[in-house]
Coordinates of C-alpha atoms in Angstrom, one line a residue:
Chain A
M1 CA 105.3 132.4 123.5
K2 CA 107.2 133.9 126.3
K3 CA 110.6 135.2 126.2
Y4 CA 113.0 132.5 127.2
A5 CA 113.2 128.0 127.5
Y6 CA 115.7 125.9 128.9
G7 CA 117.1 123.0 127.2
V8 CA 118.8 120.5 129.7
D9 CA 120.9 117.9 128.7
L10 CA 120.9 115.4 131.7
G11 CA 124.2 113.2 131.3
G12 CA 125.9 110.9 133.8
T13 CA 128.6 113.0 134.9
T14 CA 127.3 116.6 134.4
V15 CA 123.9 118.5 133.5
K16 CA 124.4 120.9 130.5
I17 CA 121.8 123.5 130.8
G18 CA 121.2 126.3 128.2
R19 CA 119.3 129.4 128.6
F20 CA 117.6 130.2 125.1
S21 CA 115.7 132.9 123.6
T22 CA 112.3 131.4 122.3
D23 CA 113.3 132.7 119.0
G24 CA 116.0 130.0 119.1
E25 CA 119.2 131.8 120.2
L26 CA 121.5 130.1 122.8
V27 CA 121.7 133.0 125.7
H28 CA 123.8 131.5 128.3
K29 CA 124.8 128.0 128.8
Y30 CA 126.5 126.3 132.0
E31 CA 126.8 123.0 133.7
I32 CA 126.3 121.6 137.3
P33 CA 127.7 118.2 138.4
T34 CA 125.1 115.0 137.9
R35 CA 125.0 113.7 141.8
K36 CA 124.4 110.6 141.5
E37 CA 124.2 109.4 145.4
D38 CA 120.8 107.9 146.6
S39 CA 119.9 106.5 143.4
G40 CA 120.0 110.0 141.9
A41 CA 117.2 111.7 143.9
F42 CA 118.6 114.9 143.9
I43 CA 119.4 115.4 140.4
L44 CA 115.9 117.0 139.4
K45 CA 115.8 119.5 142.3
D46 CA 119.2 120.5 141.7
I47 CA 118.3 121.1 138.2
A48 CA 115.4 122.8 139.2
D49 CA 117.4 125.0 141.9
S50 CA 120.1 126.3 139.1
I51 CA 117.3 127.2 136.7
M52 CA 115.3 129.4 139.2
K53 CA 118.9 130.8 140.4
D54 CA 120.1 131.6 136.6
L55 CA 116.5 133.1 136.2
T56 CA 117.0 135.4 139.0
E57 CA 120.6 136.4 138.4
A58 CA 119.7 137.2 134.7
G59 CA 117.0 139.7 136.0
L60 CA 114.1 137.5 135.0
E61 CA 111.0 135.9 136.4
K62 CA 109.1 132.8 136.2
D63 CA 106.8 134.5 134.0
D64 CA 109.5 135.2 131.5
L65 CA 109.6 131.2 131.1
H66 CA 108.0 129.4 128.5
G67 CA 109.2 126.0 129.2
I68 CA 111.7 123.4 130.1
G69 CA 113.0 120.6 127.8
I70 CA 115.0 117.9 129.2
D71 CA 116.9 114.9 127.7
V72 CA 117.9 111.9 129.9
P73 CA 120.5 108.9 129.3
G74 CA 117.6 106.1 129.1
P75 CA 114.2 105.1 127.3
V76 CA 111.2 107.5 127.5
H77 CA 108.2 106.5 127.2
E78 CA 104.8 108.2 126.9
E79 CA 103.8 110.9 129.4
A80 CA 107.5 111.7 129.7
V81 CA 107.9 108.9 132.2
V82 CA 111.6 107.5 132.2
N83 CA 112.2 103.9 132.5
R84 CA 115.8 103.1 134.1
C85 CA 118.4 105.2 133.6
V86 CA 121.3 103.0 134.8
N87 CA 124.0 105.7 134.6
L88 CA 121.7 108.1 136.9
G89 CA 120.5 105.3 139.6
W90 CA 116.9 105.9 138.3
G91 CA 114.1 103.3 138.0
V92 CA 110.8 104.2 136.6
R93 CA 110.4 108.2 136.8
P94 CA 107.9 110.7 136.1
V95 CA 110.5 113.2 134.9
A96 CA 108.1 115.9 133.5
E97 CA 105.7 115.7 136.3
E98 CA 108.3 116.1 139.0
M99 CA 109.9 118.9 137.0
R100 CA 106.7 120.6 136.9
K101 CA 106.1 120.3 140.8
L102 CA 110.0 121.4 141.5
T103 CA 109.5 124.6 138.9
G104 CA 105.8 125.3 139.0
I105 CA 106.4 125.5 135.1
E106 CA 103.7 123.6 133.2
N107 CA 105.3 123.3 129.9
V108 CA 108.3 120.3 130.6
K109 CA 109.1 118.0 127.7
V110 CA 111.4 115.1 128.1
A111 CA 113.1 112.9 125.6
N112 CA 115.9 110.1 125.4
D113 CA 119.7 111.9 124.8
A114 CA 120.2 110.7 121.2
N115 CA 116.9 111.5 120.0
A116 CA 117.4 115.0 121.5
A117 CA 120.6 115.2 119.6
A118 CA 118.9 114.2 116.6
L119 CA 116.5 117.2 116.9
G120 CA 119.0 119.6 117.8
E121 CA 121.1 119.0 114.8
M122 CA 118.0 119.0 112.6
W123 CA 117.2 122.3 114.1
K124 CA 120.3 124.2 114.3
G125 CA 123.0 121.6 113.3
G126 CA 124.2 119.6 110.2
G127 CA 120.4 118.7 109.4
E128 CA 119.3 122.2 109.6
G129 CA 116.5 123.1 106.8
Y130 CA 115.6 119.4 106.8
T131 CA 112.6 117.6 108.8
D132 CA 113.6 113.9 108.1
V133 CA 116.9 113.2 109.5
V134 CA 118.8 110.1 110.9
M135 CA 121.5 110.9 113.3
I136 CA 124.3 108.2 113.9
T137 CA 126.6 109.2 117.2
L138 CA 129.9 107.3 116.9
G139 CA 131.1 107.4 120.9
T140 CA 132.3 104.9 123.1
G141 CA 129.0 102.9 121.6
V142 CA 126.8 103.7 118.5
G143 CA 123.6 105.9 119.4
G144 CA 121.2 107.1 117.0
G145 CA 118.2 109.1 116.5
I146 CA 115.2 109.6 114.1
V147 CA 113.2 112.8 113.3
L148 CA 110.7 112.5 111.0
N149 CA 108.4 115.5 109.9
G150 CA 110.2 117.4 112.2
K151 CA 109.2 115.1 115.3
I152 CA 111.5 112.6 117.3
V153 CA 110.4 109.1 116.6
G154 CA 110.6 107.4 119.7
G155 CA 109.5 103.9 119.3
T156 CA 106.7 101.7 121.0
F157 CA 109.6 100.4 123.4
G158 CA 111.9 103.8 123.4
A159 CA 114.1 101.7 121.3
A160 CA 113.8 103.6 117.8
G161 CA 117.0 105.0 116.6
E162 CA 118.9 102.2 118.6
V163 CA 121.0 101.6 115.1
G164 CA 124.1 100.8 117.2
H165 CA 122.3 97.4 117.8
M166 CA 121.3 96.5 114.4
Q167 CA 122.9 93.2 113.3
V168 CA 125.3 93.8 110.4
N169 CA 127.6 90.4 110.8
A170 CA 125.5 87.4 111.7
E171 CA 128.5 85.2 111.9
E172 CA 130.2 87.3 114.7
T173 CA 130.8 85.3 117.6
R174 CA 132.1 88.3 120.0
V175 CA 129.3 89.7 122.2
C176 CA 128.1 93.3 121.9
G177 CA 127.2 95.4 125.1
C178 CA 123.7 94.8 125.0
G179 CA 124.1 90.9 124.8
G180 CA 123.7 90.7 121.0
T181 CA 126.5 89.8 118.6
G182 CA 127.5 91.0 115.3
H183 CA 125.9 94.7 116.0
L184 CA 127.0 97.7 114.3
E185 CA 128.3 99.2 117.4
Q186 CA 130.9 96.4 117.7
Y187 CA 132.6 98.0 114.5
C188 CA 132.0 101.7 114.1
S189 CA 132.0 102.7 118.0
A190 CA 135.7 103.9 119.0
T191 CA 135.7 100.8 121.0
G192 CA 135.1 98.9 118.1
I193 CA 137.3 100.6 115.8
A194 CA 140.0 99.9 118.4
Y195 CA 139.6 96.2 118.6
L196 CA 139.4 96.1 114.6
G197 CA 142.6 98.0 114.5
T198 CA 144.3 95.7 117.2
E199 CA 142.9 92.8 115.3
A200 CA 144.2 93.8 112.2
L201 CA 147.9 94.2 113.4
K202 CA 147.5 90.4 114.9
N203 CA 146.5 89.2 111.5
T204 CA 149.5 90.8 109.7
D205 CA 153.1 91.1 109.5
R206 CA 153.1 94.2 107.6
P207 CA 154.7 97.6 109.1
S208 CA 152.3 99.8 110.5
V209 CA 152.7 102.9 112.7
L210 CA 149.9 101.9 114.7
R211 CA 152.3 99.2 116.1
E212 CA 153.9 101.8 118.0
K213 CA 150.6 103.0 120.0
K214 CA 150.5 101.6 123.5
N215 CA 146.6 102.0 123.8
L216 CA 145.2 101.9 120.0
T217 CA 142.2 104.0 119.6
A218 CA 140.1 105.2 117.0
K219 CA 141.8 108.5 116.5
H220 CA 145.3 106.6 116.0
V221 CA 143.4 104.6 113.1
F222 CA 142.2 107.4 111.3
D223 CA 145.0 109.6 111.7
A224 CA 147.2 106.9 110.3
A225 CA 144.9 106.2 107.8
K226 CA 145.0 109.8 106.7
Q227 CA 148.5 109.4 106.5
G228 CA 148.2 106.5 103.9
D229 CA 149.4 103.5 106.4
E230 CA 148.1 100.8 104.6
V231 CA 146.9 98.5 107.7
A232 CA 145.2 101.7 109.0
V233 CA 143.5 102.3 105.7
E234 CA 141.9 98.8 105.7
V235 CA 140.4 98.9 108.9
A236 CA 139.0 102.5 107.9
E237 CA 137.6 101.3 105.0
H238 CA 136.4 98.3 106.7
V239 CA 134.4 101.0 109.0
G240 CA 133.3 102.7 106.1
Q241 CA 131.8 99.9 104.6
V242 CA 129.9 98.3 107.5
L243 CA 128.3 101.9 108.5
G244 CA 127.6 102.8 104.7
R245 CA 126.1 99.6 104.6
A246 CA 123.5 99.9 107.5
M247 CA 122.8 103.2 106.6
A248 CA 121.6 101.7 103.0
S249 CA 119.5 99.3 105.2
I250 CA 117.9 102.3 107.2
S251 CA 117.1 104.1 104.0
C252 CA 115.2 100.9 103.0
V253 CA 113.0 101.3 106.1
I254 CA 112.4 105.4 106.4
D255 CA 114.4 106.7 103.4
P256 CA 115.3 110.1 105.3
Q257 CA 116.4 113.3 103.4
I258 CA 119.8 113.4 105.4
Y259 CA 122.2 111.7 107.5
V260 CA 124.2 113.5 110.2
I261 CA 127.4 111.8 111.4
G262 CA 128.2 112.7 115.0
G263 CA 130.3 111.9 118.2
G264 CA 134.0 111.4 119.0
V265 CA 134.8 109.4 115.9
S266 CA 133.1 111.9 113.3
R267 CA 136.1 114.3 114.3
A268 CA 137.9 112.0 111.5
G269 CA 136.0 114.5 109.7
S270 CA 135.6 114.6 105.6
Y271 CA 137.9 111.1 105.5
L272 CA 135.3 109.4 107.3
L273 CA 132.4 111.3 105.4
N274 CA 133.9 110.3 102.2
L275 CA 134.3 106.6 102.9
V276 CA 130.8 106.1 104.6
S277 CA 129.5 108.2 101.5
E278 CA 131.0 105.9 98.8
N279 CA 129.9 102.9 100.7
F280 CA 126.5 104.0 101.2
K281 CA 126.0 104.9 97.4
K282 CA 127.4 101.4 96.5
T283 CA 124.8 99.3 98.7
A284 CA 121.9 101.8 98.9
F285 CA 118.8 101.4 97.0
H286 CA 118.7 103.0 93.5
A287 CA 116.0 105.4 94.3
S288 CA 117.7 106.6 97.4
V289 CA 121.7 107.0 96.2
D290 CA 121.4 110.9 96.5
T291 CA 120.6 110.9 100.3
K292 CA 122.9 113.5 101.9
I293 CA 125.4 112.5 104.3
V294 CA 126.8 115.1 106.2
L295 CA 128.9 115.6 109.8
A296 CA 127.3 117.0 112.9
K297 CA 127.7 120.6 113.9
L298 CA 126.7 121.4 117.3
G299 CA 129.2 118.8 119.4
N300 CA 128.1 118.1 122.9
D301 CA 125.4 120.9 122.8
A302 CA 123.5 118.8 120.2
G303 CA 121.2 117.5 123.2
M304 CA 120.8 121.0 124.7
Y305 CA 119.5 122.0 121.6
G306 CA 117.0 119.3 121.0
A307 CA 115.6 119.5 124.4
V308 CA 115.0 123.2 124.4
K309 CA 113.2 122.7 120.7
L310 CA 110.7 120.2 122.2
V311 CA 109.3 122.9 124.5
L312 CA 109.2 125.8 121.4
D313 CA 107.4 123.2 118.9
Chain B
M1 CA 81.7 113.9 105.9
K2 CA 79.6 112.7 103.5
K3 CA 78.3 109.3 103.0
Y4 CA 80.5 107.3 100.7
A5 CA 84.0 107.0 99.5
Y6 CA 86.2 105.1 97.0
G7 CA 89.5 103.3 97.8
V8 CA 90.8 102.3 94.3
D9 CA 93.8 99.8 94.0
L10 CA 95.4 100.4 90.8
G11 CA 97.4 97.1 89.6
G12 CA 99.1 96.2 86.5
T13 CA 96.2 93.8 85.4
T14 CA 93.2 94.9 86.9
V15 CA 92.0 98.0 88.9
K16 CA 90.2 97.0 92.2
I17 CA 87.3 99.7 93.4
G18 CA 85.6 99.4 96.5
R19 CA 82.8 101.9 97.5
F20 CA 82.8 102.3 101.4
S21 CA 80.8 104.1 103.5
T22 CA 82.5 106.7 105.3
D23 CA 82.2 104.9 108.5
G24 CA 84.4 102.5 107.0
E25 CA 82.2 99.4 105.7
L26 CA 83.1 98.2 102.2
V27 CA 79.6 98.2 100.9
H28 CA 80.5 97.1 96.8
K29 CA 83.4 96.2 95.4
Y30 CA 84.4 95.3 91.6
E31 CA 87.4 95.0 89.2
I32 CA 88.0 96.5 85.9
P33 CA 90.8 95.8 83.4
T34 CA 94.0 97.9 83.6
R35 CA 94.3 99.2 79.6
K36 CA 98.0 99.9 79.7
E37 CA 98.0 100.7 75.4
D38 CA 99.4 104.3 74.7
S39 CA 101.4 104.5 77.7
G40 CA 98.2 103.8 79.8
A41 CA 96.7 107.0 78.8
F42 CA 93.1 105.8 79.4
I43 CA 93.8 104.1 82.7
L44 CA 92.7 107.0 85.2
K45 CA 89.3 107.9 82.6
D46 CA 88.3 104.3 82.9
I47 CA 88.5 104.7 86.8
A48 CA 86.6 108.0 86.6
D49 CA 83.9 106.8 84.1
S50 CA 83.4 103.6 86.1
I51 CA 83.3 105.3 89.6
M52 CA 80.4 107.6 88.1
K53 CA 78.7 104.7 86.6
D54 CA 78.7 102.8 90.0
L55 CA 77.6 105.8 91.7
T56 CA 74.4 106.1 89.5
E57 CA 73.6 102.5 89.4
A58 CA 73.5 102.4 93.2
G59 CA 71.0 105.5 93.1
L60 CA 73.8 108.1 94.4
E61 CA 75.2 111.4 93.3
K62 CA 78.4 113.4 93.4
D63 CA 77.1 115.0 96.5
D64 CA 77.2 111.9 98.4
L65 CA 80.7 111.1 97.8
H66 CA 83.2 112.3 100.3
G67 CA 86.5 111.3 98.3
I68 CA 88.6 109.1 96.2
G69 CA 91.8 107.2 97.2
I70 CA 94.0 105.8 94.9
D71 CA 97.2 103.4 95.0
V72 CA 99.7 102.9 92.1
P73 CA 102.5 100.5 91.8
G74 CA 105.2 103.0 92.0
P75 CA 106.8 105.9 93.8
V76 CA 104.4 108.8 95.0
H77 CA 106.1 112.0 95.8
E78 CA 104.9 115.0 97.1
E79 CA 101.4 116.5 95.8
A80 CA 100.7 113.1 94.8
V81 CA 102.6 113.1 91.7
V82 CA 103.6 109.7 90.5
N83 CA 107.1 109.4 89.2
R84 CA 107.4 106.3 86.6
C85 CA 105.1 103.2 87.0
V86 CA 106.5 101.0 84.7
N87 CA 103.6 98.4 85.3
L88 CA 101.4 100.8 83.7
G89 CA 103.6 102.6 81.2
W90 CA 103.6 106.1 83.1
G91 CA 106.1 108.4 83.3
V92 CA 105.7 111.5 85.7
R93 CA 102.2 111.9 86.3
P94 CA 99.9 114.3 88.5
V95 CA 97.5 111.6 89.4
A96 CA 95.2 113.4 92.1
E97 CA 95.0 116.7 89.9
E98 CA 94.0 114.5 86.9
M99 CA 91.6 112.7 88.4
R100 CA 89.9 115.8 90.1
K101 CA 89.7 117.1 86.8
L102 CA 88.0 113.8 85.5
T103 CA 85.6 113.4 88.6
G104 CA 85.0 116.8 89.6
I105 CA 85.7 115.7 93.0
E106 CA 88.3 117.9 95.3
N107 CA 89.2 115.4 97.8
V108 CA 91.6 112.7 96.0
K109 CA 94.5 111.2 97.4
V110 CA 97.4 109.1 96.2
A111 CA 99.7 106.3 97.6
N112 CA 101.9 103.9 96.7
D113 CA 100.3 100.6 96.6
A114 CA 102.8 98.7 99.3
N115 CA 102.1 101.9 101.5
A116 CA 98.2 101.7 101.0
A117 CA 98.4 98.4 102.0
A118 CA 100.0 98.7 104.8
L119 CA 97.7 101.4 106.0
G120 CA 94.7 98.8 105.4
E121 CA 96.0 96.3 107.2
M122 CA 96.6 98.8 110.1
W123 CA 92.9 100.0 109.5
K124 CA 91.0 96.9 109.1
G125 CA 93.4 94.1 108.9
G126 CA 96.1 92.1 110.8
G127 CA 97.2 95.7 112.6
E128 CA 94.0 96.8 113.6
G129 CA 93.9 98.7 116.8
Y130 CA 97.7 99.7 116.4
T131 CA 99.1 102.6 114.9
D132 CA 102.7 102.0 114.6
V133 CA 102.9 99.3 111.8
V134 CA 105.3 97.6 109.4
M135 CA 103.9 95.4 106.8
I136 CA 106.1 92.8 104.8
T137 CA 104.6 91.4 101.5
L138 CA 106.2 88.4 100.6
G139 CA 104.9 87.9 97.2
T140 CA 107.0 87.5 93.5
G141 CA 109.4 90.4 95.2
V142 CA 109.1 91.7 98.8
G143 CA 107.3 94.8 99.4
G144 CA 106.8 96.9 102.3
G145 CA 104.9 99.7 104.1
I146 CA 105.6 101.8 107.2
V147 CA 102.9 103.5 109.1
L148 CA 103.8 105.7 112.1
N149 CA 101.2 107.6 114.2
G150 CA 98.7 106.2 111.9
K151 CA 100.0 107.6 108.8
I152 CA 102.1 106.5 105.7
V153 CA 105.6 107.1 105.8
G154 CA 106.5 107.8 102.3
G155 CA 110.2 108.7 102.4
T156 CA 112.2 111.3 100.8
F157 CA 112.6 109.3 97.4
G158 CA 109.3 107.3 97.7
A159 CA 111.6 104.7 98.9
A160 CA 110.3 104.3 102.6
G161 CA 109.4 100.6 103.2
E162 CA 111.4 99.0 100.8
V163 CA 112.6 96.4 103.0
G164 CA 112.9 94.0 100.4
H165 CA 115.8 95.8 99.3
M166 CA 117.6 95.9 102.5
Q167 CA 121.1 94.1 102.0
V168 CA 121.1 91.0 104.1
N169 CA 124.1 89.3 102.9
A170 CA 126.9 91.3 101.8
E171 CA 128.6 88.1 100.4
E172 CA 126.0 87.4 98.2
T173 CA 126.9 87.8 94.1
R174 CA 123.5 86.8 93.0
V175 CA 122.0 90.1 91.6
C176 CA 118.6 91.1 92.7
G177 CA 116.0 92.5 90.4
C178 CA 116.8 95.8 91.5
G179 CA 120.9 95.6 90.4
G180 CA 121.8 95.2 94.1
T181 CA 123.1 91.8 95.7
G182 CA 122.4 89.8 98.7
H183 CA 118.8 91.9 99.5
L184 CA 116.0 90.3 101.5
E185 CA 114.0 89.8 98.5
Q186 CA 116.5 87.5 97.2
Y187 CA 115.7 85.0 100.1
C188 CA 112.3 85.6 101.3
S189 CA 110.3 86.2 98.2
A190 CA 108.5 83.2 96.4
T191 CA 110.9 83.5 93.9
G192 CA 113.8 83.4 96.3
I193 CA 112.3 80.7 98.1
A194 CA 112.0 78.5 95.0
Y195 CA 115.6 79.4 94.1
L196 CA 116.9 78.5 98.0
G197 CA 115.0 75.2 97.6
T198 CA 116.5 74.3 94.3
E199 CA 120.1 75.1 95.5
A200 CA 119.2 72.9 98.7
L201 CA 118.4 69.8 96.4
K202 CA 121.7 70.8 94.5
N203 CA 123.7 70.6 97.5
T204 CA 122.5 67.4 99.3
D205 CA 122.2 63.7 98.4
R206 CA 119.4 63.3 100.8
P207 CA 116.2 62.2 99.9
S208 CA 113.5 64.9 100.0
V209 CA 109.7 65.1 98.3
L210 CA 110.9 68.3 96.8
R211 CA 113.1 66.4 94.3
E212 CA 109.5 65.0 92.3
K213 CA 108.4 68.7 92.2
K214 CA 109.0 69.8 88.5
N215 CA 108.9 73.5 89.0
L216 CA 109.8 74.1 92.5
T217 CA 107.8 76.7 94.1
A218 CA 107.8 78.4 97.7
K219 CA 104.3 76.6 98.4
H220 CA 106.2 73.1 98.0
V221 CA 108.7 73.9 100.1
F222 CA 106.7 75.4 103.3
D223 CA 104.2 72.2 102.8
A224 CA 106.9 69.6 103.0
A225 CA 108.5 71.3 105.7
K226 CA 105.3 71.1 107.5
Q227 CA 105.2 67.4 106.5
G228 CA 108.9 67.4 108.4
D229 CA 111.1 67.0 105.1
E230 CA 114.3 67.4 106.3
V231 CA 115.7 69.6 103.2
A232 CA 112.6 71.8 103.1
V233 CA 112.6 72.2 107.1
E234 CA 116.1 73.8 106.7
V235 CA 115.2 76.1 103.6
A236 CA 112.3 77.2 105.7
E237 CA 114.6 78.1 108.8
H238 CA 117.0 79.7 106.4
V239 CA 114.1 81.7 105.4
G240 CA 113.0 82.7 108.7
Q241 CA 116.3 83.7 110.0
V242 CA 116.9 86.0 107.3
L243 CA 113.6 87.5 107.7
G244 CA 113.4 87.7 111.5
R245 CA 116.9 89.2 111.5
A246 CA 115.9 91.8 109.1
M247 CA 112.9 92.9 111.1
A248 CA 115.3 92.9 114.1
S249 CA 117.3 95.6 112.0
I250 CA 114.1 97.4 111.3
S251 CA 113.1 97.6 115.0
C252 CA 116.3 99.2 115.6
V253 CA 115.3 101.9 113.2
I254 CA 111.5 103.0 114.1
D255 CA 110.6 99.9 117.1
P256 CA 107.0 99.7 115.3
Q257 CA 104.2 97.8 117.7
I258 CA 103.6 95.3 115.3
Y259 CA 104.6 93.2 111.9
V260 CA 102.2 92.1 109.7
I261 CA 103.3 89.7 107.4
G262 CA 101.3 89.1 103.8
G263 CA 101.5 88.2 100.4
G264 CA 101.5 84.9 98.7
V265 CA 104.2 83.1 100.9
S266 CA 102.3 84.1 104.2
R267 CA 99.5 81.4 103.2
A268 CA 102.4 79.1 105.0
G269 CA 100.5 80.8 108.0
S270 CA 101.5 79.8 111.5
Y271 CA 104.4 77.5 110.4
L272 CA 105.8 80.6 108.8
L273 CA 105.0 83.0 111.7
N274 CA 106.4 80.9 114.4
L275 CA 109.7 80.6 112.8
V276 CA 110.1 84.2 111.5
S277 CA 108.8 85.2 115.4
E278 CA 111.5 82.8 116.8
N279 CA 114.4 84.5 114.9
F280 CA 113.2 87.8 115.4
K281 CA 113.5 87.4 119.3
K282 CA 116.6 85.5 118.9
T283 CA 118.4 88.8 117.0
A284 CA 116.4 91.8 118.3
F285 CA 117.6 94.4 120.5
H286 CA 116.5 93.5 123.8
A287 CA 113.6 96.4 124.2
S288 CA 111.9 95.1 121.5
V289 CA 111.9 91.5 121.9
D290 CA 107.8 91.6 122.5
T291 CA 106.9 93.3 119.6
K292 CA 104.1 91.6 117.8
I293 CA 104.3 90.0 114.7
V294 CA 100.7 88.7 112.9
L295 CA 99.6 87.4 109.6
A296 CA 97.8 89.9 107.2
K297 CA 94.2 89.7 107.0
L298 CA 92.5 91.5 104.2
G299 CA 94.8 89.8 101.3
N300 CA 94.4 91.6 97.7
D301 CA 91.7 93.9 99.3
A302 CA 94.6 95.6 101.8
G303 CA 95.5 98.2 99.0
M304 CA 91.7 99.2 98.4
Y305 CA 91.2 99.6 102.2
G306 CA 94.5 101.7 102.5
A307 CA 93.5 103.8 99.7
V308 CA 90.1 104.8 100.8
K309 CA 91.5 105.5 104.4
L310 CA 93.9 108.1 102.8
V311 CA 90.6 110.4 102.3
L312 CA 88.7 109.2 105.3
D313 CA 91.7 110.8 107.5

């Protein structure tokens, strides 16, 4: 194995690029903007150019480069072909093949961003030391990634790990971003939690510090809940119930060693973790009640770590 | 690879034993009783003796034997150690190691019975030609098995594939056999369907042929539904809804290529399959709506096929 490899986390606004030593240390990281004009025609070239420039600046050569791993915000099919990244303006695109041509580097691997983040957290984050990991990312939406035997489970249609779209409430009439109803994401994303908070205030006359907030956010809800605000506590408990139950169902399918909870909402920390763990234990199949549940550690770098891990394996 | 291998499906009442050619044909199958006295102390010896006898009778020798695969009705941990098979009276038991000693055959593999059935159906049954298969067995309970990349997913605590214990109704107060509430098994097993039928009759004055049945069974319900009996149709649709929705959730986790529905209830055939498929499509994440759903083909032989596949891989 050569000395260095790149992990590239390709997002809708910026591209995070990390140069790693092949023994797994992040040596240098930087960002470039994601140029979306002309249906994202320049994105891969920008990345390739930037990597070549970084190599030169570091006094390295192509021959020192073991490979390039890239994650993208869309479904990745076999042979590393990406099928529609709405955020990038891409249709079907053979990312690995294009990147090989642009860089002359043969070892290029591609994964979906949520899956790469799960792999990164397994390797160097909250799931370090484990091989069977479910990562759940509570952000604007709810994403997820599944790693079994140290490898990403991508799914037949690139939809493995889409746990945000598990139906957790068959009676729900509100529509999820994906067109379904009653999905996990509608309750446990930052947006979902803000919605639940707003509804809770409407449905009660009780005082609550949440009433003072102009644009209620998930952070407001958890901050107030930690201070004992009754309405906020109820909303937080609802979130914990819904997520804990969904995880209990996930364990009935693949029974992982550990859950890693990440994303902006996870900054609520041990307060959230305790709620989720308690509800998981209540509903989990008896064999799985001792499954570990931890917070993510790598923050926004998780995708970059996972991406480089793809070419180190 | 040598010429023959055995697949052994170890059940609570009988042991089904199949001699297979190592190119995958079932050459001879027979059953022996499962001797449960003395905490099942004689079961493995009975199996070993019976295999040696069968070999001799077929004019074969130990040297013709490639290996022995066994499935057991309980959780199987790494190194093929079985942890409590209530039906057999077993505690912790190193099945593979014991079998090696009893037979002198080195290549012995062990799996859980539901997982082995899934592997069998993938190999020679409803899932033939696929590698990522979820099998759901609708019997007295609801069992399941997950195969990804052609290999059984066993789970950290041996609980992968326990889809019968996914909570599908958080409001349910009735208790599942496992101690939980609102589990898939309480609605979609033979027992669960009979219960739903009985409740449906109590809750309506409408006429129904189901009222004539003394001990209402799942078969009565589906037979009557096929004849257009209104109450029975409603119960069958309820079952289809609950199962279709649970499968939609499973697809959000691992997004398999195909679902194989087996067990006694699956004898309701295409009527059941259509109900389940329709409800799956309604609730599945958009990427996964075209996932295949088929009936199992191997019946009670599935475990035996899966067991032998363990040693042929």
